[in-house]
Short mmCIF file of C-alpha atoms in Angstrom, two decimals:
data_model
loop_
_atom_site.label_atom_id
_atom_site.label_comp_id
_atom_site.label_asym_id
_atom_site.label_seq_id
_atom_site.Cartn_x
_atom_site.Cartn_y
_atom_site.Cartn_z
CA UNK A 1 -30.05 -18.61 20.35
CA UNK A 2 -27.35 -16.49 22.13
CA UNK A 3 -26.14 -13.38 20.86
CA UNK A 4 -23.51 -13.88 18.31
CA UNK A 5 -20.29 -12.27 18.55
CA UNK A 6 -17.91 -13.78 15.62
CA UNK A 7 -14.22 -12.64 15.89
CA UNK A 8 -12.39 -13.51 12.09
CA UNK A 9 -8.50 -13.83 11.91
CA UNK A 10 -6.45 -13.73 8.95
CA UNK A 11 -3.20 -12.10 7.71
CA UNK A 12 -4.49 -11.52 4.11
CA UNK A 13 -5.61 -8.13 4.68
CA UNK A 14 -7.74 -7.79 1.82
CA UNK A 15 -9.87 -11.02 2.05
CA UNK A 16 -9.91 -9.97 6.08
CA UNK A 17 -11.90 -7.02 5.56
CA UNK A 18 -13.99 -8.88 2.63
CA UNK A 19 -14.67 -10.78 5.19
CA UNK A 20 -16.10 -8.52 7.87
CA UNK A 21 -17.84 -6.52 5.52
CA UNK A 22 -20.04 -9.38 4.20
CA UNK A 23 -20.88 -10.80 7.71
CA UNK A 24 -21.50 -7.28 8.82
CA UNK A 25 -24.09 -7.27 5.72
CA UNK A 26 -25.49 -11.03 6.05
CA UNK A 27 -25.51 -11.96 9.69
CA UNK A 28 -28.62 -10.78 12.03
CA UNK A 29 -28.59 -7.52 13.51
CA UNK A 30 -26.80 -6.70 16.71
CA UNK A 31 -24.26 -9.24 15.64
CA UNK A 32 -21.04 -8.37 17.01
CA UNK A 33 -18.00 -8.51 14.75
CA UNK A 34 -13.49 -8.34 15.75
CA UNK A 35 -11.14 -8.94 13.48
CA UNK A 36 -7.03 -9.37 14.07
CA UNK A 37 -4.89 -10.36 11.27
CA UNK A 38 -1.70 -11.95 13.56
CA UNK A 39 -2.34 -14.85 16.04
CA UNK A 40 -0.33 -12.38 19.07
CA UNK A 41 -3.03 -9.31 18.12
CA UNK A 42 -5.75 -12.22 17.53
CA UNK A 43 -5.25 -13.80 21.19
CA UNK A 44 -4.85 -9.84 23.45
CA UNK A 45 -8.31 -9.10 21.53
CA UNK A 46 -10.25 -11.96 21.83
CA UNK A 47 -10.33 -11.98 25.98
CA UNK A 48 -11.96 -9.00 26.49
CA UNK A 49 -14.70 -9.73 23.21
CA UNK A 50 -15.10 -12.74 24.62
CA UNK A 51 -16.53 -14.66 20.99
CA UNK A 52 -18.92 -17.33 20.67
CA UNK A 53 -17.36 -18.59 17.42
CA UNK A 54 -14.37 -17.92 15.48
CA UNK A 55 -13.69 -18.05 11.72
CA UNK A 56 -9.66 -18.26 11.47
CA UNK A 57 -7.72 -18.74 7.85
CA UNK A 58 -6.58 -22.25 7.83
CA UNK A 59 -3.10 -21.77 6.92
CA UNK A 60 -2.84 -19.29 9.38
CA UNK A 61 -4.35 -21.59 11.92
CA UNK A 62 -1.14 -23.89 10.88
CA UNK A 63 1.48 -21.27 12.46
CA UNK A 64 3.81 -22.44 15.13
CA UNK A 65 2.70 -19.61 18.35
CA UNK A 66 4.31 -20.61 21.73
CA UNK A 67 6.12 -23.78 20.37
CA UNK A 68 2.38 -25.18 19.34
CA UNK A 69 0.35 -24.62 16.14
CA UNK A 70 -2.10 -21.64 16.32
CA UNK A 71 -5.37 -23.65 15.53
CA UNK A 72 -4.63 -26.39 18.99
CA UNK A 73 -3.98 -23.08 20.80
CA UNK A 74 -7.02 -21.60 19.92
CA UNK A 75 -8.99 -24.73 20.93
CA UNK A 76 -7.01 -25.30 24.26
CA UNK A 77 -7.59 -21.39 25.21
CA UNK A 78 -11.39 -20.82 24.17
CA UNK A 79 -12.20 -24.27 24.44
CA UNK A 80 -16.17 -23.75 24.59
CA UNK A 81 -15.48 -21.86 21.09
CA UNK A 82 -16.30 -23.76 17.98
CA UNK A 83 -14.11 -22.94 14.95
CA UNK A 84 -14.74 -22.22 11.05
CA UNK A 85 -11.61 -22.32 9.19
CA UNK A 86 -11.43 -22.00 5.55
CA UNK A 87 -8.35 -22.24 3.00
CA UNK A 88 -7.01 -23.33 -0.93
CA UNK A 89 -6.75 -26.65 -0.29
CA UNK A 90 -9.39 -29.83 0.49
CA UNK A 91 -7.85 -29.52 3.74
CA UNK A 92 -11.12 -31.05 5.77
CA UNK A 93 -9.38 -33.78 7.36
CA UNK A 94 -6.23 -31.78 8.68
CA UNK A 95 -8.98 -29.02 9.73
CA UNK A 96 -10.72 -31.19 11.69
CA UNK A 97 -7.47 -32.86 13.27
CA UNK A 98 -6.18 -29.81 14.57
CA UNK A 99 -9.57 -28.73 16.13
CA UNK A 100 -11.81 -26.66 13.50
CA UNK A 101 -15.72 -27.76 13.41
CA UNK A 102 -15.89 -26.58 10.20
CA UNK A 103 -13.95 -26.07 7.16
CA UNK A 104 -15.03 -24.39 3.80
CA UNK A 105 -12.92 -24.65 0.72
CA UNK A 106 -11.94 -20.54 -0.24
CA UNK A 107 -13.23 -19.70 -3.65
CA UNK A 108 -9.71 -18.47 -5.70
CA UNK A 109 -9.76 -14.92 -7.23
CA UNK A 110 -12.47 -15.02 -10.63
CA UNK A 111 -14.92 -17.23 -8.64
CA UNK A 112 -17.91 -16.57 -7.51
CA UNK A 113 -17.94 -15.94 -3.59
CA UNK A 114 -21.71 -16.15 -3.03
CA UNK A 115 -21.46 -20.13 -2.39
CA UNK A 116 -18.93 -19.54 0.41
CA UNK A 117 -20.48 -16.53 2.74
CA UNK A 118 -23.81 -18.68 1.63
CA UNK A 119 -22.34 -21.81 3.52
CA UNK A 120 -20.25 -19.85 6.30
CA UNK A 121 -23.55 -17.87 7.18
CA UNK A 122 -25.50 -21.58 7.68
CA UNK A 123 -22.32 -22.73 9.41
CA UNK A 124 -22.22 -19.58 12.03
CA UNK A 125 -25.71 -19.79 12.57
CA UNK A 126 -25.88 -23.39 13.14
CA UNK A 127 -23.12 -23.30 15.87
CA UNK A 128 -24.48 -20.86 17.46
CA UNK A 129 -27.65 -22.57 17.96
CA UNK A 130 -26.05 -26.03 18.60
CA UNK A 131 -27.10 -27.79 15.69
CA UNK A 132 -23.71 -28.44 14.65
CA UNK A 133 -20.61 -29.74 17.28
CA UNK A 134 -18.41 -27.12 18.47
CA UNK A 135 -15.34 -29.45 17.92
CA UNK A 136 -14.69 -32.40 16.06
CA UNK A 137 -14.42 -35.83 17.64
CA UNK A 138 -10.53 -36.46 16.86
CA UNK A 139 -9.66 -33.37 18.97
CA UNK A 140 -9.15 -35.35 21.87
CA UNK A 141 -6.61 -36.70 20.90
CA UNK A 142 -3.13 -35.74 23.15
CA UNK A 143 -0.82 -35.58 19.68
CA UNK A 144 -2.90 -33.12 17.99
CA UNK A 145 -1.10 -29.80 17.26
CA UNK A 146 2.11 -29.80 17.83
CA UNK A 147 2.83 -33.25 15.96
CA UNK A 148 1.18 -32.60 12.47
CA UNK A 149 3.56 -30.77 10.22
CA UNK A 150 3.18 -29.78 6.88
CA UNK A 151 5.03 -32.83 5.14
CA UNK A 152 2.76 -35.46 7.48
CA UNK A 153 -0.37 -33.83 6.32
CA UNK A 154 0.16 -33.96 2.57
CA UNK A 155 -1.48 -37.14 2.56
CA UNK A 156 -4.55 -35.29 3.98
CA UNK A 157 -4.89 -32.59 2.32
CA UNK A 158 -4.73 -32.69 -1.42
CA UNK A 159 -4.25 -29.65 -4.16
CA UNK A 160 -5.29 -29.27 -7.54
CA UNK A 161 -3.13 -29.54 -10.52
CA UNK A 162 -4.25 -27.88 -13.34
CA UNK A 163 -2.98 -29.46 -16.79
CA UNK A 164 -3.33 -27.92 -19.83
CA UNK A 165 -2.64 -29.18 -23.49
CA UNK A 166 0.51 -28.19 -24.80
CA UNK A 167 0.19 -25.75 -28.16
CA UNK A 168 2.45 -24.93 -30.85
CA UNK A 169 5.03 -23.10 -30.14
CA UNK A 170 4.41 -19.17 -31.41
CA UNK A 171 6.86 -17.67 -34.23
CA UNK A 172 9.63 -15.77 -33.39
CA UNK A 173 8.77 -12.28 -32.29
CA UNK A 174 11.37 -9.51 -32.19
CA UNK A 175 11.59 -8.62 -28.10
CA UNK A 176 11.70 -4.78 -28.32
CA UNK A 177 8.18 -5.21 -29.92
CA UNK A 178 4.66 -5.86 -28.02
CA UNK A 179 3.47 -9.43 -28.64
CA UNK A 180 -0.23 -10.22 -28.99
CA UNK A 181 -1.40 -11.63 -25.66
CA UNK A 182 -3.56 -15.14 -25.55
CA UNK A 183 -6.40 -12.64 -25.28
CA UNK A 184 -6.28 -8.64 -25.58
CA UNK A 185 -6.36 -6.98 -22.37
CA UNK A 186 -10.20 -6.62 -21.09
CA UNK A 187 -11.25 -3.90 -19.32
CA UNK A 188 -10.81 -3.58 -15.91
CA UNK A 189 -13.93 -5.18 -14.05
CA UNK A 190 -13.91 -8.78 -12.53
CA UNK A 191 -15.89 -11.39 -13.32
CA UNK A 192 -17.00 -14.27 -11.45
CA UNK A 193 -17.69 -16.18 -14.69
CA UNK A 194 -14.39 -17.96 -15.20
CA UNK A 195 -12.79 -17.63 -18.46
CA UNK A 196 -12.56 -19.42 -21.31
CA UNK A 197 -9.79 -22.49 -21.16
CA UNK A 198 -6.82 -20.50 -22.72
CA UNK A 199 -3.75 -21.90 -24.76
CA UNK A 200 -0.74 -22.11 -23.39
CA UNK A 201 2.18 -21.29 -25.70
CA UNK A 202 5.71 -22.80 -25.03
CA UNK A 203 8.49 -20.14 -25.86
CA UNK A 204 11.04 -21.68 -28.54
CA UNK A 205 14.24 -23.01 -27.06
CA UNK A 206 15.44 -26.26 -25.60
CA UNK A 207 14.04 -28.60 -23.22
CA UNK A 208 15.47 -27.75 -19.82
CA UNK A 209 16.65 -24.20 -20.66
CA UNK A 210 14.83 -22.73 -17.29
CA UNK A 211 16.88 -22.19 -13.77
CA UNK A 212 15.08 -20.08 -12.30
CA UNK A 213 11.81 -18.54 -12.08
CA UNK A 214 11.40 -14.45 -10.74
CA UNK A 215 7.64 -13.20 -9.67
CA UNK A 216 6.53 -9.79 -8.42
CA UNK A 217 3.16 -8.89 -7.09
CA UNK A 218 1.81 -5.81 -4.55
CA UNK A 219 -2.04 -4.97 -4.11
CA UNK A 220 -3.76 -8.50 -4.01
CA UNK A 221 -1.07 -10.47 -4.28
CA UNK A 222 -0.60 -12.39 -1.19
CA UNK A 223 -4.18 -13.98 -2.67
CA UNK A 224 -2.67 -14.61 -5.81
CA UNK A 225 0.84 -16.01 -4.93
CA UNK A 226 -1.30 -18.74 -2.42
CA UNK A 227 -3.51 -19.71 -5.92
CA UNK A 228 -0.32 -19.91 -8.00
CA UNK A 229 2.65 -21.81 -5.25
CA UNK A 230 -0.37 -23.90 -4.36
CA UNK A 231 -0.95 -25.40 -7.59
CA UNK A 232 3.16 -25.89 -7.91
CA UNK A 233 4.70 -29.15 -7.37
CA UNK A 234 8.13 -30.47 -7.87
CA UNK A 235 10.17 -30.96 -10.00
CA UNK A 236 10.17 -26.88 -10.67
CA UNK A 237 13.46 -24.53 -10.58
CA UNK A 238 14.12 -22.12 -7.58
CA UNK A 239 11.77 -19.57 -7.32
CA UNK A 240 12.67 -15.96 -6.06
CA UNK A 241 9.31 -13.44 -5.83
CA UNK A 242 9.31 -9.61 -4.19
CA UNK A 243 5.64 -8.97 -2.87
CA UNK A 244 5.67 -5.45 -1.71
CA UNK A 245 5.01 -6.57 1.78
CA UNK A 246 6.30 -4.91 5.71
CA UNK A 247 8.92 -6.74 7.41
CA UNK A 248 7.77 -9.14 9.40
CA UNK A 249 5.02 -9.98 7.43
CA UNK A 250 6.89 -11.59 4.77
CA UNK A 251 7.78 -14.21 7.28
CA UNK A 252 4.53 -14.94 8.17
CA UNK A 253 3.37 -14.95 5.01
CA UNK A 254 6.45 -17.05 4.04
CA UNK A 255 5.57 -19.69 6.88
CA UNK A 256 1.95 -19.66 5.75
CA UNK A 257 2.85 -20.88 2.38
CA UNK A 258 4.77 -23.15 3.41
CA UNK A 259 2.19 -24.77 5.30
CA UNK A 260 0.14 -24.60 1.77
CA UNK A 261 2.49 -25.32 -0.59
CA UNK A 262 4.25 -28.56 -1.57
CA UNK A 263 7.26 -26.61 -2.65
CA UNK A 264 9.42 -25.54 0.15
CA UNK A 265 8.98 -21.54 1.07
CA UNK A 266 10.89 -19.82 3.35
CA UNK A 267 11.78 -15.66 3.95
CA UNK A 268 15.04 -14.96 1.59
CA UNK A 269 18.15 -14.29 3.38
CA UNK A 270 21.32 -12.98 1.82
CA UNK A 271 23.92 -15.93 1.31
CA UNK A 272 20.86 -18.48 0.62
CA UNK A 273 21.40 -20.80 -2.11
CA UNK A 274 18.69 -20.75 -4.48
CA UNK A 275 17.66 -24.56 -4.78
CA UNK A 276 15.16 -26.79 -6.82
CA UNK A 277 11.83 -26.56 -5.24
CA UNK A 278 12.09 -24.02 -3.08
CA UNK A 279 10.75 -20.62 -3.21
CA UNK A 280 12.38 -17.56 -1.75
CA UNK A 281 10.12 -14.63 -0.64
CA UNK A 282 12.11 -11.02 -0.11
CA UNK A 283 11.65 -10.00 3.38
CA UNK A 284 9.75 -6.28 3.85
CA UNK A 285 11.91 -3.33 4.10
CA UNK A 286 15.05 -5.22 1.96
CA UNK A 287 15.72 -5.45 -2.11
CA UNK A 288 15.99 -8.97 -3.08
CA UNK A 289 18.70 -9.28 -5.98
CA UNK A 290 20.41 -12.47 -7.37
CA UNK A 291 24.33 -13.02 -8.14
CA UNK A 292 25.75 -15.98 -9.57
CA UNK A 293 28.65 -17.89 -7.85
CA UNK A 294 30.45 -20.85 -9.20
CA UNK A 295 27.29 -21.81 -11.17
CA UNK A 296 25.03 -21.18 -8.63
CA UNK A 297 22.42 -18.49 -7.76
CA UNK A 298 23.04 -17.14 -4.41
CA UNK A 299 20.86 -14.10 -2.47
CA UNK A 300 21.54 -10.66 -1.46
CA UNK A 301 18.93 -9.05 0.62
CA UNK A 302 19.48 -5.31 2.21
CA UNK A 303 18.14 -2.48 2.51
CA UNK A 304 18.20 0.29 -0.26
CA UNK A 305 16.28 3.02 -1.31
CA UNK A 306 12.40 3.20 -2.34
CA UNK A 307 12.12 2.17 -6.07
CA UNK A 308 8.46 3.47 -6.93
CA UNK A 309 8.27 4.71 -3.60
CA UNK A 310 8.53 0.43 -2.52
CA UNK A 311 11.06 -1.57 -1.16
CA UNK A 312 11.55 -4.17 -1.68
CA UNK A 313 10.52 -3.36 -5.41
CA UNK A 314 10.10 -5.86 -8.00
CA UNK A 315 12.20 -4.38 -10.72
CA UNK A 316 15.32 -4.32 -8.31
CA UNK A 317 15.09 -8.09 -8.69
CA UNK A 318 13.82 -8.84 -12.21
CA UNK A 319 17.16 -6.14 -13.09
CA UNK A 320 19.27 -8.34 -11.10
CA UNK A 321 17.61 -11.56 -12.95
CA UNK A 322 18.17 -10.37 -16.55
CA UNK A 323 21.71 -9.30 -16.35
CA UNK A 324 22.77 -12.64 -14.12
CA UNK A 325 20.11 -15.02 -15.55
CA UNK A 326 19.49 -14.00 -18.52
CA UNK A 327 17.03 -16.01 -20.94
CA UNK A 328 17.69 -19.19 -18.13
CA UNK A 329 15.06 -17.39 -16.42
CA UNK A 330 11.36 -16.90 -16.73
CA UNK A 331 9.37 -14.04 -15.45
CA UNK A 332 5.94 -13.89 -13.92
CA UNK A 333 4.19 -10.71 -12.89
CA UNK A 334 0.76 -10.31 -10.83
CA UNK A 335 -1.50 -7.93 -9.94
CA UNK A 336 -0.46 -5.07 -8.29
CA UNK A 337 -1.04 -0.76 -8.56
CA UNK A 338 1.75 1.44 -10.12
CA UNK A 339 4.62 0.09 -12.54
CA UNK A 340 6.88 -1.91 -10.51
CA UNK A 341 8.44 -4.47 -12.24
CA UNK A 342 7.17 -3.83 -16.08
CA UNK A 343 10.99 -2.35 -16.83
CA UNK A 344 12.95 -5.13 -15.40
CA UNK A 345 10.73 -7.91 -16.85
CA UNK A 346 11.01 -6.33 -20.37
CA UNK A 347 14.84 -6.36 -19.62
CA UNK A 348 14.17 -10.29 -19.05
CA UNK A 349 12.20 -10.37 -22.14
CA UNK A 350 14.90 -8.59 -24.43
CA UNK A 351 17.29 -11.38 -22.99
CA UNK A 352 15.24 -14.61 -24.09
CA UNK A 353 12.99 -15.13 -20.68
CA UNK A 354 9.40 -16.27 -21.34
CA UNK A 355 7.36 -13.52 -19.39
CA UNK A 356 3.95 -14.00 -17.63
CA UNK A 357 1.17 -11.73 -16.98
CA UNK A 358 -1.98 -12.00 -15.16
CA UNK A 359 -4.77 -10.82 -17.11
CA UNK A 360 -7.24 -8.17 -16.47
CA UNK A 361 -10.32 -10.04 -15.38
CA UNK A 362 -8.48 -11.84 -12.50
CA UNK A 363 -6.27 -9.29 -10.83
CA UNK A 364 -7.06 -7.19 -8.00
CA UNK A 365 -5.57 -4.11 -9.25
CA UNK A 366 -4.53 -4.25 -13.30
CA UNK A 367 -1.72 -2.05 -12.97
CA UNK A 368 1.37 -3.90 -12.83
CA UNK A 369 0.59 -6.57 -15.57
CA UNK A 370 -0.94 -3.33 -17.47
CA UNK A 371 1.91 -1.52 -17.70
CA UNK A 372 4.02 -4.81 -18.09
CA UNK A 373 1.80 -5.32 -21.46
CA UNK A 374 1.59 -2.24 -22.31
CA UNK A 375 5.46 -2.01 -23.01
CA UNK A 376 6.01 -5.25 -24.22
CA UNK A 377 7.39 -6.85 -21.66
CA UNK A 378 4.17 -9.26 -21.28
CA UNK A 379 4.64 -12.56 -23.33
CA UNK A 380 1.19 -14.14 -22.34
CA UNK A 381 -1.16 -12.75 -20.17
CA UNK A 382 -3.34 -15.31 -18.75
CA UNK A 383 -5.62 -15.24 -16.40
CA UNK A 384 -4.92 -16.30 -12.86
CA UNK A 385 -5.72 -20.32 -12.30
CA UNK A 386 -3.74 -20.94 -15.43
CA UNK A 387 -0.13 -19.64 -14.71
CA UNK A 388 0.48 -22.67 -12.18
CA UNK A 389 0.47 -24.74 -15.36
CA UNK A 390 2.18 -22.28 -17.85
CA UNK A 391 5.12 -22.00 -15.01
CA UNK A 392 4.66 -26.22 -15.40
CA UNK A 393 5.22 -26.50 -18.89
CA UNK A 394 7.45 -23.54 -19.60
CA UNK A 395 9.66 -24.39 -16.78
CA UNK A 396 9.53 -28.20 -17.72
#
């Protein structure tokens, strides 16, 4: 067995280091470990480390680098390199397609993660020695890559939709009040136990009522946003989020959704029309804020001052969403440190919006949705996996 020298790309920071750390801890000593999280850093690093396998986020693998997709690239450059990709979906079949020898389903944030290092361990190991094929069969193909888009492989790749059963609507509650969560806030500690099915209340109101949907998020949320648009599907309203993220990584994290999501996700612009199915993220460095024009919600994105020492912030847009929206709008907030975006989705809340908050248990860092709850401003917190189908039946 050669000496192994693993090089692991992907843009979600956090998991990226998870990442490293654990092979660093499970592989066999003298293993040598690089890391890049964008495909242009990825590609100037690898030459001179020179791996013998590469583990590569899938959805990043999907990017468009050079007029081709980043995965084909890979294979065409370090062609005697076998691949381990991993991502949310069942995405074996696209994997495999675009060049990948391996593909492990990612465990979502609450689950335990010894199952996947457990399987990506066997899987580096067994490359390395041979006992598995450094590429898969269909990669000879001349169409792979550049041909396979996201809407041709949604009939390989398939995504969970989580139903849940529909319970009775709560009483009235006054909104400058706190309202009793689904379940109290827990402490702060994750679990990999997952939590106990919880009820999903529908706010009163009519059928229909929801336009729009609002979502903020910092620390951990590129993670969570991929659980929750990933478990979307049509028909939903226009979704507009702020994820305190640096320019030009809200693009690429915009394009890797897309690549994920069955909704439509692109990098807000000011003048964009905010349309069904579609999801709008705010790029780094510029507020996000809405404005309604002849019945329709168009975007404003520019630059502004730090709000909580962020920008964009999330309360800049939930503000923008209460006073234009009002209770046509529903609010979702995620995990994140600090209090961004508590005061502008109790603004929502005073105004009729159903609000959203990811519980304890599930969130990287409980300080957003803590301080969100804490004020009132939290009409349900729930834990992560379930908010695809609150947003689902609340929206619906």
């Amino acid at each position: 067995m050669q000496e192994l020298r693993v090089f692991v790309i992907d843009n979600a920071i956090t998991f990226k280091n998870t990442l490293v750390q654990e092979l660093t801890k499970r592989l066999p000593a003298g293993t040598k470990i690089g890391h890049a999280a964008q495909p242009v850093e990825a590609l100037d690093k690898m030459g001179s480390f020179k791996p013998n396998v590469i583990v590569i986020n899938f959805a990043l693998g999907s990017l468009m680098v050079n007029q081709e997709k980043f995965l084909p690239l890979l294979t065409k450059k370090f062609f005697h390199v076998p691949i381990v990709t991993y991502g949310m979906s069942t995405g074996q079949s696209a994997a495999k397609i675009l060049g990948a020898a391996v593909y492990l389903k990612k465990p979502t944030i609450g689950q335990s993660t010894d199952e996947f290092f457990d399987s990506l361990i066997k899987s580096l190991l067994e490359l390395n020695s041979g006992k598995i094929p450094a590429t898969s069969s269909t990669n000879s193909s001349p169409s792979t890559g550049n041909g396979l888009t996201r809407k041709s492989m949604e009939s390989t790749i398939t995504r969970p939709s989580p139903t849940r059963p529909i319970a009775t609507p709560p009483p009235p509650v006054s909104p400058s009040s706190p309202t009793p969560s689904n379940t109290a806030p827990p402490t702060a500690s994750r679990t990999a136990t997952p939590p106990p099915e919880p009820v999903i209340n529908i706010p009163t109101g009519s059928p229909g009522k929801i336009n729009l949907i609002a979502m903020g998020a910092s620390t951990g949320g590129t993670e969570a946003l991929s659980v929750v648009l990933t478990n979307l599907s049509p028909p939903l309203p226009g979704i507009v989020i702020v994820q305190h993220i640096p320019p030009m990584f809200s693009k690429l994290f915009s394009e890797r959704l897309n690549e994920e999501c069955k909704l439509s996700v692109k990098e807000a612009a000011t003048g964009d029309i905010v349309q069904p199915n579609h999801v709008y993220i705010a790029p780094g460095g510029k507020h996000m804020t809405i404005r309604n024009e002849g019945g329709r919600y168009t975007l404003e994105c520019k630059p502004g001052p730090p709000v909580h020492s962020v920008c964009p912030a999330v309360d800049v847009l939930f503000d923008s969403v209460a006073e234009v929206a009002g209770g046509s709008a529903m609010g979702v907030i995620l995990t994140g440190i600090g209090k961004d975006g508590a005061a502008g989705l109790l603004k929502m809340r005073r105004n009729g919006s159903p609000t959203i908050g990811q519980d304890a248990a599930t969130c990287i860092v409980y300080g957003m949705p803590k301080t969100a709850y804490e004020i009132g401003a939290v009409q349900q917190q729930l834990p992560l996996t379930s908010i695809s189908a609150a947003i689902h039946k609340i929206a619906r």
